[in-house]
C-alpha cells in the first residue's frame, strides 16, 4: 500500500495571488500535494491552516483526512475518508485505495476490529497481489471482533504500578511486572510495539494465553516473521487491572546474546488504553492520576500504528519515533542528510552496528556524537554518545527517542489517547 502514496498527483489550477504569503493557489496546492506524497503529515498539519482557503476541495478533504490521522483523531479521519468517494474521479482509484489503507489503521488504533475487517475486504479487492497477507490480517481482525476490546479498570483512588530500569546491553530497559493468576512475567515497557503486546510461546503457555490466530505475518527490526495471536482474560500491573489484552506470540523477542532473555513486551495496545500516565523514573513508579491534566498541545503523531514525537535541532522541526523499547535514542539517515556538515565535523569514525528485535537483526553504518542537545517537549534535553545512522537503515523518522530519553528526563507525562508528552521536571 505504501507505494500507492507515490501515485498522489493532481491537476490543479490557479489564477490569483494569496497576499499573506505571496503564494499562488497553484503553489499552495503543489505544496500540500508534496507533503502528502512524502508522507510528512506533521508538516502538513503545521502549514495547512495558512493554505486551506486556496486549496481545491478534493485535495483539502484529502489533507484533512491525513492530518486527523496523524494527530490521532481516528474517527474524524475516517469520516473525511468516507467523504472522499465523491472525489474519486479527481483523485483516482489508487488514492482512494490508499485512503482505505489509512482507514484500516484508524480502525485498528481504536480497536474497531469489525470496521478494520471491512476495510481489509476493500483492500483485497483493490490489491489482489497482496491478497495472502491481507487475508491473514482479516482473519486477525475477525477473530478479535468477536471478543471484548482491551479495558483498563481504575479504582477511585490513584492507580500505580512499579517500573524498573534494568541494565541490558548498552543501556537500560524499562521493565514492568504483570501478574496473571499466580504466575508473573516481566515485560518491556515499549511504546514502539504497536497493535498488540508481545510474548514468547513458552511464557504464553505458562500464563494461559488463548490462541485465536495461528499464523500472522509480523514485521520487526530485522525483517519479517510469523506470529500467533492470543488473548488473556485479565492481567494486573501493580493495582491496575487490564482486561482482554492481546498478544503476538513469537518464539523469541530479542535475538541478541548481550541482552538478557526477554519474555514479553507491553505495547501501545495497553499503554494507549491507560490514557494519561505519569512516569517517575526517580521513584520507579508509573501513576494513572485520578484527575486528568488540563488540555495539552499535541506533540505526538501517529503513523501506521507507531507514535512519533516532535523535537527540534537548531530550530528545525523534526519527528522521532517514540520507542521506549530501545535502550538508547539515535538519529536517522534523514537527520544525517540535514546536518551532515555538523555531524562529520564532530563525530568519530564510521563503524558498523546492528539492531536486534522481532524478525532478527539488521546491520548498518553509524557515527557517534559525544553529545547533542535536542529540544523535546519544549525542554532542552542533553543526549550523550548518540549514534547517527549514515547508511544501511533508511527511515521516515528523523530519529528514535528511547528509554534513555525518559530516564534522563526524570518525571514525564504520556498520553497516547490525547497525543501528548510532557516533561514535568
Tab-separated table of C-alpha atoms in Angstrom:
chain	number	residue	atom	x	y	z
A	1	UNK	CA	0.000	0.000	0.000
A	2	UNK	CA	2.851	2.398	0.758
A	3	UNK	CA	3.892	2.590	-2.856
A	4	UNK	CA	0.415	3.838	-3.718
A	5	UNK	CA	1.288	7.083	-1.968
A	6	UNK	CA	3.626	7.861	-4.828
A	7	UNK	CA	0.636	7.970	-7.153
A	8	UNK	CA	-0.757	11.077	-5.483
A	9	UNK	CA	-0.693	13.640	-8.282
A	10	UNK	CA	-3.290	16.242	-9.015
A	11	UNK	CA	-4.180	18.599	-11.859
A	12	UNK	CA	-4.585	21.915	-10.097
A	13	UNK	CA	-5.434	25.345	-11.492
A	14	UNK	CA	-4.775	28.816	-10.092
A	15	UNK	CA	-5.231	32.430	-11.138
A	16	UNK	CA	-4.676	34.796	-8.224
A	17	UNK	CA	-2.138	35.570	-5.513
A	18	UNK	CA	-2.753	34.888	-1.834
A	19	UNK	CA	-1.418	38.059	-0.285
A	20	UNK	CA	-0.164	36.942	3.123
A	21	UNK	CA	2.478	34.534	1.818
A	22	UNK	CA	2.562	35.773	-1.766
A	23	UNK	CA	1.922	32.263	-2.976
A	24	UNK	CA	-0.409	31.369	-5.795
A	25	UNK	CA	-3.113	28.732	-5.379
A	26	UNK	CA	-1.104	26.543	-7.742
A	27	UNK	CA	1.917	26.803	-5.459
A	28	UNK	CA	-0.226	26.197	-2.370
A	29	UNK	CA	-1.807	23.088	-3.901
A	30	UNK	CA	1.593	21.839	-5.039
A	31	UNK	CA	2.966	22.370	-1.534
A	32	UNK	CA	0.166	20.382	0.092
A	33	UNK	CA	0.463	17.678	-2.557
A	34	UNK	CA	4.190	17.436	-1.843
A	35	UNK	CA	3.648	16.978	1.904
A	36	UNK	CA	1.148	14.198	1.201
A	37	UNK	CA	3.365	12.466	-1.362
A	38	UNK	CA	6.290	12.482	1.089
A	39	UNK	CA	4.114	11.325	3.962
A	40	UNK	CA	5.096	14.374	6.009
A	41	UNK	CA	1.763	14.822	7.759
A	42	UNK	CA	3.260	16.657	10.737
A	43	UNK	CA	4.485	19.431	8.446
A	44	UNK	CA	1.163	19.299	6.598
A	45	UNK	CA	-0.661	19.824	9.902
A	46	UNK	CA	1.573	22.794	10.659
A	47	UNK	CA	1.176	24.508	7.270
A	48	UNK	CA	-2.382	23.606	6.239
A	49	UNK	CA	-4.234	26.310	8.253
A	50	UNK	CA	-2.450	29.041	6.299
A	51	UNK	CA	-3.172	27.375	2.937
A	52	UNK	CA	-6.624	25.832	3.250
A	53	UNK	CA	-8.578	28.781	1.799
A	54	UNK	CA	-6.972	28.306	-1.628
A	55	UNK	CA	-6.791	24.510	-1.778
A	56	UNK	CA	-9.070	22.760	-4.247
A	57	UNK	CA	-11.851	20.806	-2.474
A	58	UNK	CA	-10.677	17.251	-3.186
A	59	UNK	CA	-7.118	17.986	-2.058
A	60	UNK	CA	-8.336	19.799	1.059
A	61	UNK	CA	-10.538	16.853	2.044
A	62	UNK	CA	-7.595	14.505	1.495
A	63	UNK	CA	-5.309	16.727	3.565
A	64	UNK	CA	-7.847	16.926	6.402
A	65	UNK	CA	-8.055	13.117	6.439
A	66	UNK	CA	-4.266	12.774	6.690
A	67	UNK	CA	-3.913	15.462	9.361
A	68	UNK	CA	-6.627	13.905	11.555
A	69	UNK	CA	-4.958	10.505	11.076
A	70	UNK	CA	-1.554	11.877	12.075
A	71	UNK	CA	-2.974	13.660	15.121
A	72	UNK	CA	-4.715	10.541	16.415
A	73	UNK	CA	-8.240	11.786	15.701
A	74	UNK	CA	-9.065	8.445	14.138
A	75	UNK	CA	-12.867	8.624	13.911
A	76	UNK	CA	-12.688	12.103	12.363
A	77	UNK	CA	-10.094	10.919	9.860
A	78	UNK	CA	-12.319	8.044	8.768
A	79	UNK	CA	-15.245	10.427	8.327
A	80	UNK	CA	-13.123	12.506	5.938
A	81	UNK	CA	-12.045	9.325	4.140
A	82	UNK	CA	-15.679	8.248	3.668
A	83	UNK	CA	-16.381	11.621	2.053
A	84	UNK	CA	-13.529	11.155	-0.449
A	85	UNK	CA	-15.685	8.800	-2.514
A	86	UNK	CA	-17.366	11.825	-4.100
A	87	UNK	CA	-13.933	12.870	-5.403
A	88	UNK	CA	-12.911	9.511	-6.870
A	89	UNK	CA	-12.741	10.966	-10.382
A	90	UNK	CA	-10.413	13.782	-9.316
A	91	UNK	CA	-8.260	11.644	-7.021
A	92	UNK	CA	-8.140	8.377	-8.920
A	93	UNK	CA	-8.688	4.802	-7.774
A	94	UNK	CA	-5.121	4.444	-6.417
A	95	UNK	CA	-5.514	7.328	-3.995
A	96	UNK	CA	-8.894	6.097	-2.769
A	97	UNK	CA	-7.372	2.658	-2.149
A	98	UNK	CA	-4.511	4.255	-0.228
A	99	UNK	CA	-7.040	6.016	1.971
A	100	UNK	CA	-8.837	2.737	2.663
A	101	UNK	CA	-5.490	1.523	3.982
A	102	UNK	CA	-5.303	4.605	6.237
A	103	UNK	CA	-8.886	3.916	7.360
A	104	UNK	CA	-7.838	0.399	8.337
A	105	UNK	CA	-5.073	1.783	10.588
A	106	UNK	CA	-7.517	4.281	12.108
A	107	UNK	CA	-9.968	1.495	12.944
A	108	UNK	CA	-7.217	-0.745	14.291
A	109	UNK	CA	-5.912	2.051	16.557
A	110	UNK	CA	-9.255	2.341	18.360
A	111	UNK	CA	-9.864	-1.434	18.267
A	112	UNK	CA	-12.871	-1.251	15.984
A	113	UNK	CA	-11.932	-4.626	14.574
A	114	UNK	CA	-15.174	-5.128	12.644
A	115	UNK	CA	-14.578	-1.883	10.721
A	116	UNK	CA	-10.927	-2.804	10.177
A	117	UNK	CA	-12.053	-6.108	8.664
A	118	UNK	CA	-14.399	-4.297	6.265
A	119	UNK	CA	-11.579	-2.022	5.078
A	120	UNK	CA	-9.347	-5.039	4.532
A	121	UNK	CA	-12.063	-6.596	2.345
A	122	UNK	CA	-11.948	-3.483	0.151
A	123	UNK	CA	-8.159	-3.620	0.010
A	124	UNK	CA	-8.209	-7.281	-1.013
A	125	UNK	CA	-10.417	-6.380	-3.967
A	126	UNK	CA	-8.175	-3.455	-4.950
A	127	UNK	CA	-4.809	-5.189	-4.452
A	128	UNK	CA	-5.094	-8.903	-5.303
A	129	UNK	CA	-1.282	-9.223	-5.381
A	130	UNK	CA	-1.261	-8.623	-1.606
A	131	UNK	CA	-4.187	-10.979	-1.005
A	132	UNK	CA	-2.430	-13.626	1.199
A	133	UNK	CA	-1.117	-11.041	3.681
A	134	UNK	CA	-4.350	-9.054	3.734
A	135	UNK	CA	-6.422	-12.191	4.253
A	136	UNK	CA	-4.202	-13.151	7.197
A	137	UNK	CA	-4.778	-9.683	8.682
A	138	UNK	CA	-8.511	-10.037	8.079
A	139	UNK	CA	-8.528	-13.349	9.958
A	140	UNK	CA	-6.864	-11.498	12.850
A	141	UNK	CA	-9.484	-8.726	12.766
A	142	UNK	CA	-12.405	-11.148	12.516
A	143	UNK	CA	-11.149	-13.163	15.491
A	144	UNK	CA	-10.808	-10.076	17.692
A	145	UNK	CA	-14.125	-8.582	16.524
A	146	UNK	CA	-15.883	-11.421	18.350
A	147	UNK	CA	-14.231	-10.519	21.669
A	148	UNK	CA	-14.302	-7.556	24.035
A	149	UNK	CA	-11.600	-4.947	23.478
A	150	UNK	CA	-8.855	-4.127	25.957
A	151	UNK	CA	-10.037	-2.230	29.017
A	152	UNK	CA	-8.187	-0.721	31.972
A	153	UNK	CA	-10.046	-0.926	35.265
A	154	UNK	CA	-9.243	2.024	37.522
A	155	UNK	CA	-10.020	2.325	41.190
A	156	UNK	CA	-11.383	5.590	42.509
A	157	UNK	CA	-8.101	6.316	44.212
A	158	UNK	CA	-4.828	6.838	42.398
A	159	UNK	CA	-3.622	3.766	40.489
A	160	UNK	CA	0.026	2.874	40.025
A	161	UNK	CA	2.484	0.124	39.198
A	162	UNK	CA	6.257	-0.250	39.641
A	163	UNK	CA	8.676	0.264	36.750
A	164	UNK	CA	12.310	-0.821	36.881
A	165	UNK	CA	15.328	0.495	34.989
A	166	UNK	CA	17.133	-2.771	34.258
A	167	UNK	CA	20.622	-2.774	32.647
A	168	UNK	CA	20.620	-4.622	29.322
A	169	UNK	CA	23.188	-4.425	26.564
A	170	UNK	CA	24.494	-0.862	26.226
A	171	UNK	CA	21.746	0.793	28.284
A	172	UNK	CA	18.682	0.118	30.396
A	173	UNK	CA	15.302	-1.341	29.534
A	174	UNK	CA	12.193	-0.115	31.292
A	175	UNK	CA	10.581	-3.201	32.820
A	176	UNK	CA	7.199	-3.770	34.449
A	177	UNK	CA	5.820	-6.947	36.012
A	178	UNK	CA	2.463	-8.414	35.033
A	179	UNK	CA	0.594	-10.807	37.263
A	180	UNK	CA	-1.683	-13.445	35.731
A	181	UNK	CA	-3.230	-15.505	38.485
A	182	UNK	CA	-0.320	-16.965	40.434
A	183	UNK	CA	2.083	-16.529	37.540
A	184	UNK	CA	4.087	-13.442	36.640
A	185	UNK	CA	6.071	-12.183	33.668
A	186	UNK	CA	8.468	-9.265	33.215
A	187	UNK	CA	7.556	-7.030	30.286
A	188	UNK	CA	9.489	-4.305	28.477
A	189	UNK	CA	7.550	-1.026	28.593
A	190	UNK	CA	7.602	-0.423	24.847
A	191	UNK	CA	5.879	2.429	23.002
A	192	UNK	CA	7.373	1.011	19.805
A	193	UNK	CA	5.351	-2.222	19.993
A	194	UNK	CA	2.107	-1.473	18.187
A	195	UNK	CA	-1.309	-3.123	17.799
A	196	UNK	CA	-0.749	-5.784	20.479
A	197	UNK	CA	1.656	-6.838	23.189
A	198	UNK	CA	4.303	-9.500	22.542
A	199	UNK	CA	5.134	-12.669	24.430
A	200	UNK	CA	7.246	-15.764	23.833
A	201	UNK	CA	5.494	-19.052	23.139
A	202	UNK	CA	6.969	-20.518	26.327
A	203	UNK	CA	5.627	-17.676	28.507
A	204	UNK	CA	2.274	-17.684	26.691
A	205	UNK	CA	1.758	-21.344	27.536
A	206	UNK	CA	2.721	-20.757	31.171
A	207	UNK	CA	0.302	-17.818	31.564
A	208	UNK	CA	-2.563	-19.450	29.664
A	209	UNK	CA	-2.767	-17.170	26.618
A	210	UNK	CA	-5.643	-18.391	24.417
A	211	UNK	CA	-4.575	-18.607	20.771
A	212	UNK	CA	-7.028	-17.137	18.249
A	213	UNK	CA	-4.939	-16.955	15.048
A	214	UNK	CA	-2.195	-19.421	14.122
A	215	UNK	CA	-0.116	-17.594	11.512
A	216	UNK	CA	0.093	-13.825	11.153
A	217	UNK	CA	2.876	-12.070	9.142
A	218	UNK	CA	4.700	-9.777	11.564
A	219	UNK	CA	7.330	-7.162	10.741
A	220	UNK	CA	10.230	-6.415	13.066
A	221	UNK	CA	13.596	-4.677	13.230
A	222	UNK	CA	15.367	-7.430	11.359
A	223	UNK	CA	12.681	-8.249	8.826
A	224	UNK	CA	9.526	-10.333	8.949
A	225	UNK	CA	8.426	-13.418	10.803
A	226	UNK	CA	5.173	-15.167	11.663
A	227	UNK	CA	3.317	-14.973	14.952
A	228	UNK	CA	0.274	-16.423	16.589
A	229	UNK	CA	-2.308	-14.063	18.096
A	230	UNK	CA	-3.736	-14.724	21.530
A	231	UNK	CA	-5.574	-13.065	24.395
A	232	UNK	CA	-5.683	-13.161	28.172
A	233	UNK	CA	-8.884	-12.564	30.138
A	234	UNK	CA	-7.038	-10.408	32.664
A	235	UNK	CA	-3.637	-9.342	33.953
A	236	UNK	CA	-2.538	-6.940	36.669
A	237	UNK	CA	0.192	-4.309	36.681
A	238	UNK	CA	0.525	-3.279	40.305
A	239	UNK	CA	-3.031	-2.333	41.275
A	240	UNK	CA	-4.038	-1.605	37.663
A	241	UNK	CA	-6.248	-4.316	36.144
A	242	UNK	CA	-6.028	-4.815	32.374
A	243	UNK	CA	-8.800	-6.879	30.799
A	244	UNK	CA	-8.615	-8.616	27.402
A	245	UNK	CA	-5.024	-7.762	26.435
A	246	UNK	CA	-3.982	-9.116	23.033
A	247	UNK	CA	-0.589	-10.710	22.376
A	248	UNK	CA	1.556	-11.565	19.390
A	249	UNK	CA	3.048	-14.932	20.344
A	250	UNK	CA	6.548	-15.474	18.918
A	251	UNK	CA	9.389	-17.901	19.542
A	252	UNK	CA	11.764	-15.178	20.752
A	253	UNK	CA	11.615	-11.412	21.192
A	254	UNK	CA	15.255	-10.275	21.282
A	255	UNK	CA	17.912	-12.229	19.381
A	256	UNK	CA	20.983	-10.684	20.977
A	257	UNK	CA	23.422	-12.539	23.298
A	258	UNK	CA	24.317	-9.229	25.018
A	259	UNK	CA	20.739	-8.830	26.248
A	260	UNK	CA	19.203	-11.000	28.929
A	261	UNK	CA	16.264	-13.163	27.974
A	262	UNK	CA	13.105	-11.123	27.426
A	263	UNK	CA	9.777	-12.959	27.681
A	264	UNK	CA	7.214	-10.234	26.996
A	265	UNK	CA	6.601	-6.680	25.827
A	266	UNK	CA	3.902	-4.268	26.988
A	267	UNK	CA	2.897	-2.366	23.859
A	268	UNK	CA	0.761	0.587	22.855
A	269	UNK	CA	-2.277	-1.699	22.727
A	270	UNK	CA	-2.398	-1.369	26.536
A	271	UNK	CA	-0.420	1.850	27.046
A	272	UNK	CA	-2.955	3.794	24.950
A	273	UNK	CA	-5.864	2.265	26.877
A	274	UNK	CA	-4.342	3.521	30.132
A	275	UNK	CA	-4.662	7.135	28.954
A	276	UNK	CA	-2.688	9.696	30.935
A	277	UNK	CA	0.209	8.291	32.919
A	278	UNK	CA	2.989	9.893	34.918
A	279	UNK	CA	6.296	8.037	34.601
A	280	UNK	CA	8.650	8.772	37.502
A	281	UNK	CA	11.991	7.059	36.908
A	282	UNK	CA	13.474	8.577	40.055
A	283	UNK	CA	10.901	6.809	42.245
A	284	UNK	CA	10.442	3.940	39.729
A	285	UNK	CA	6.679	4.181	39.532
A	286	UNK	CA	4.006	4.774	36.883
A	287	UNK	CA	0.890	6.556	38.138
A	288	UNK	CA	-2.504	6.857	36.455
A	289	UNK	CA	-3.843	10.077	38.021
A	290	UNK	CA	-7.439	10.343	39.148
A	291	UNK	CA	-7.543	13.967	37.981
A	292	UNK	CA	-6.628	14.425	34.331
A	293	UNK	CA	-4.347	17.227	33.167
A	294	UNK	CA	-5.685	20.330	31.525
A	295	UNK	CA	-5.775	20.151	27.700
A	296	UNK	CA	-2.254	19.884	26.300
A	297	UNK	CA	-0.798	20.796	22.931
A	298	UNK	CA	-0.475	17.697	20.786
A	299	UNK	CA	3.190	16.912	20.197
A	300	UNK	CA	2.774	13.251	19.294
A	301	UNK	CA	1.846	11.927	15.869
A	302	UNK	CA	0.534	8.624	14.540
A	303	UNK	CA	1.711	6.596	11.557
A	304	UNK	CA	0.659	3.013	10.788
A	305	UNK	CA	0.286	2.124	14.454
A	306	UNK	CA	3.506	3.811	15.557
A	307	UNK	CA	3.824	7.045	17.509
A	308	UNK	CA	6.131	9.923	16.683
A	309	UNK	CA	7.286	12.708	18.981
A	310	UNK	CA	8.092	16.239	17.831
A	311	UNK	CA	11.543	17.595	18.592
A	312	UNK	CA	13.840	20.181	17.071
A	313	UNK	CA	17.504	20.866	16.467
A	314	UNK	CA	18.812	24.359	15.724
A	315	UNK	CA	15.203	25.477	15.286
A	316	UNK	CA	14.376	22.880	12.625
A	317	UNK	CA	11.165	20.930	13.435
A	318	UNK	CA	11.731	17.166	13.337
A	319	UNK	CA	9.890	13.990	14.323
A	320	UNK	CA	11.319	10.906	16.041
A	321	UNK	CA	9.792	7.511	16.587
A	322	UNK	CA	8.814	7.262	20.264
A	323	UNK	CA	10.167	3.804	21.026
A	324	UNK	CA	10.870	3.128	24.690
A	325	UNK	CA	11.686	-0.462	23.795
A	326	UNK	CA	15.007	0.876	22.538
A	327	UNK	CA	17.583	1.367	25.274
A	328	UNK	CA	19.225	4.321	23.506
A	329	UNK	CA	17.987	7.147	21.337
A	330	UNK	CA	19.571	7.635	17.949
A	331	UNK	CA	19.347	9.898	14.906
A	332	UNK	CA	18.477	8.651	11.444
A	333	UNK	CA	19.937	8.865	7.962
A	334	UNK	CA	17.430	11.617	7.285
A	335	UNK	CA	18.811	13.652	10.203
A	336	UNK	CA	22.307	12.994	8.856
A	337	UNK	CA	21.275	14.329	5.431
A	338	UNK	CA	20.002	17.549	7.057
A	339	UNK	CA	23.016	18.105	9.310
A	340	UNK	CA	25.837	16.225	7.599
A	341	UNK	CA	28.381	19.022	7.911
A	342	UNK	CA	27.843	19.308	11.664
A	343	UNK	CA	27.858	15.555	12.228
A	344	UNK	CA	31.012	14.943	10.176
A	345	UNK	CA	32.857	17.743	11.964
A	346	UNK	CA	32.089	16.395	15.452
A	347	UNK	CA	31.644	12.635	15.161
A	348	UNK	CA	34.270	9.944	15.309
A	349	UNK	CA	34.966	7.290	12.687
A	350	UNK	CA	32.233	5.327	10.969
A	351	UNK	CA	31.602	1.862	12.363
A	352	UNK	CA	29.201	-0.999	11.810
A	353	UNK	CA	26.387	-1.573	14.263
A	354	UNK	CA	23.306	-3.772	14.438
A	355	UNK	CA	19.793	-3.616	15.769
A	356	UNK	CA	18.001	-6.695	17.090
A	357	UNK	CA	14.366	-7.464	17.665
A	358	UNK	CA	11.451	-9.456	16.304
A	359	UNK	CA	12.432	-10.793	12.887
A	360	UNK	CA	16.157	-10.975	13.614
A	361	UNK	CA	18.808	-8.265	13.350
A	362	UNK	CA	19.961	-5.681	10.831
A	363	UNK	CA	23.417	-4.178	10.300
A	364	UNK	CA	24.021	-0.554	9.373
A	365	UNK	CA	26.690	2.150	9.489
A	366	UNK	CA	26.901	4.786	12.202
A	367	UNK	CA	28.985	7.603	13.600
A	368	UNK	CA	28.744	8.605	17.247
A	369	UNK	CA	28.235	12.122	18.601
A	370	UNK	CA	29.787	12.601	22.063
A	371	UNK	CA	26.882	14.911	22.965
A	372	UNK	CA	23.981	16.735	21.396
A	373	UNK	CA	21.229	18.926	22.835
A	374	UNK	CA	17.755	18.462	21.341
A	375	UNK	CA	14.570	20.338	22.171
A	376	UNK	CA	11.956	17.801	23.307
A	377	UNK	CA	8.558	18.877	24.690
A	378	UNK	CA	9.837	22.468	24.969
A	379	UNK	CA	12.778	21.392	27.096
A	380	UNK	CA	16.482	21.223	26.240
A	381	UNK	CA	17.474	17.579	26.681
A	382	UNK	CA	21.131	16.561	26.556
A	383	UNK	CA	21.929	13.208	24.942
A	384	UNK	CA	25.351	11.616	25.302
A	385	UNK	CA	27.069	9.202	22.910
A	386	UNK	CA	24.290	9.367	20.327
A	387	UNK	CA	24.528	7.181	17.246
A	388	UNK	CA	23.776	8.834	13.910
A	389	UNK	CA	22.922	6.350	11.175
A	390	UNK	CA	24.758	7.231	7.967
A	391	UNK	CA	23.947	4.229	5.751
A	392	UNK	CA	22.038	0.964	5.660
A	393	UNK	CA	18.849	1.806	7.547
A	394	UNK	CA	16.505	4.315	5.943
A	395	UNK	CA	13.527	5.579	7.922
A	396	UNK	CA	10.637	8.013	7.606
A	397	UNK	CA	11.594	9.298	11.066
A	398	UNK	CA	14.375	11.747	11.961
A	399	UNK	CA	15.444	9.533	14.836
A	400	UNK	CA	14.304	7.380	17.738
A	401	UNK	CA	13.572	8.542	21.278
A	402	UNK	CA	14.298	5.568	23.501
A	403	UNK	CA	14.288	4.618	27.163
A	404	UNK	CA	17.319	6.816	27.842
A	405	UNK	CA	15.279	9.909	26.967
A	406	UNK	CA	12.672	9.048	29.615
A	407	UNK	CA	15.345	8.142	32.143
A	408	UNK	CA	17.205	11.409	31.565
A	409	UNK	CA	14.006	13.438	31.869
A	410	UNK	CA	13.219	12.038	35.330
A	411	UNK	CA	9.450	12.566	35.563
A	412	UNK	CA	7.290	12.732	32.457
A	413	UNK	CA	3.629	12.500	31.480
A	414	UNK	CA	2.486	10.475	28.475
A	415	UNK	CA	-0.985	10.122	26.970
A	416	UNK	CA	-1.353	8.208	23.694
A	417	UNK	CA	-5.083	8.951	23.544
A	418	UNK	CA	-4.735	12.720	23.812
A	419	UNK	CA	-1.449	12.565	21.888
A	420	UNK	CA	0.921	14.464	24.102
A	421	UNK	CA	4.174	14.011	26.001
A	422	UNK	CA	5.328	16.358	28.752
A	423	UNK	CA	8.498	16.663	30.796
A	424	UNK	CA	7.432	17.523	34.332
A	425	UNK	CA	10.832	18.019	35.982
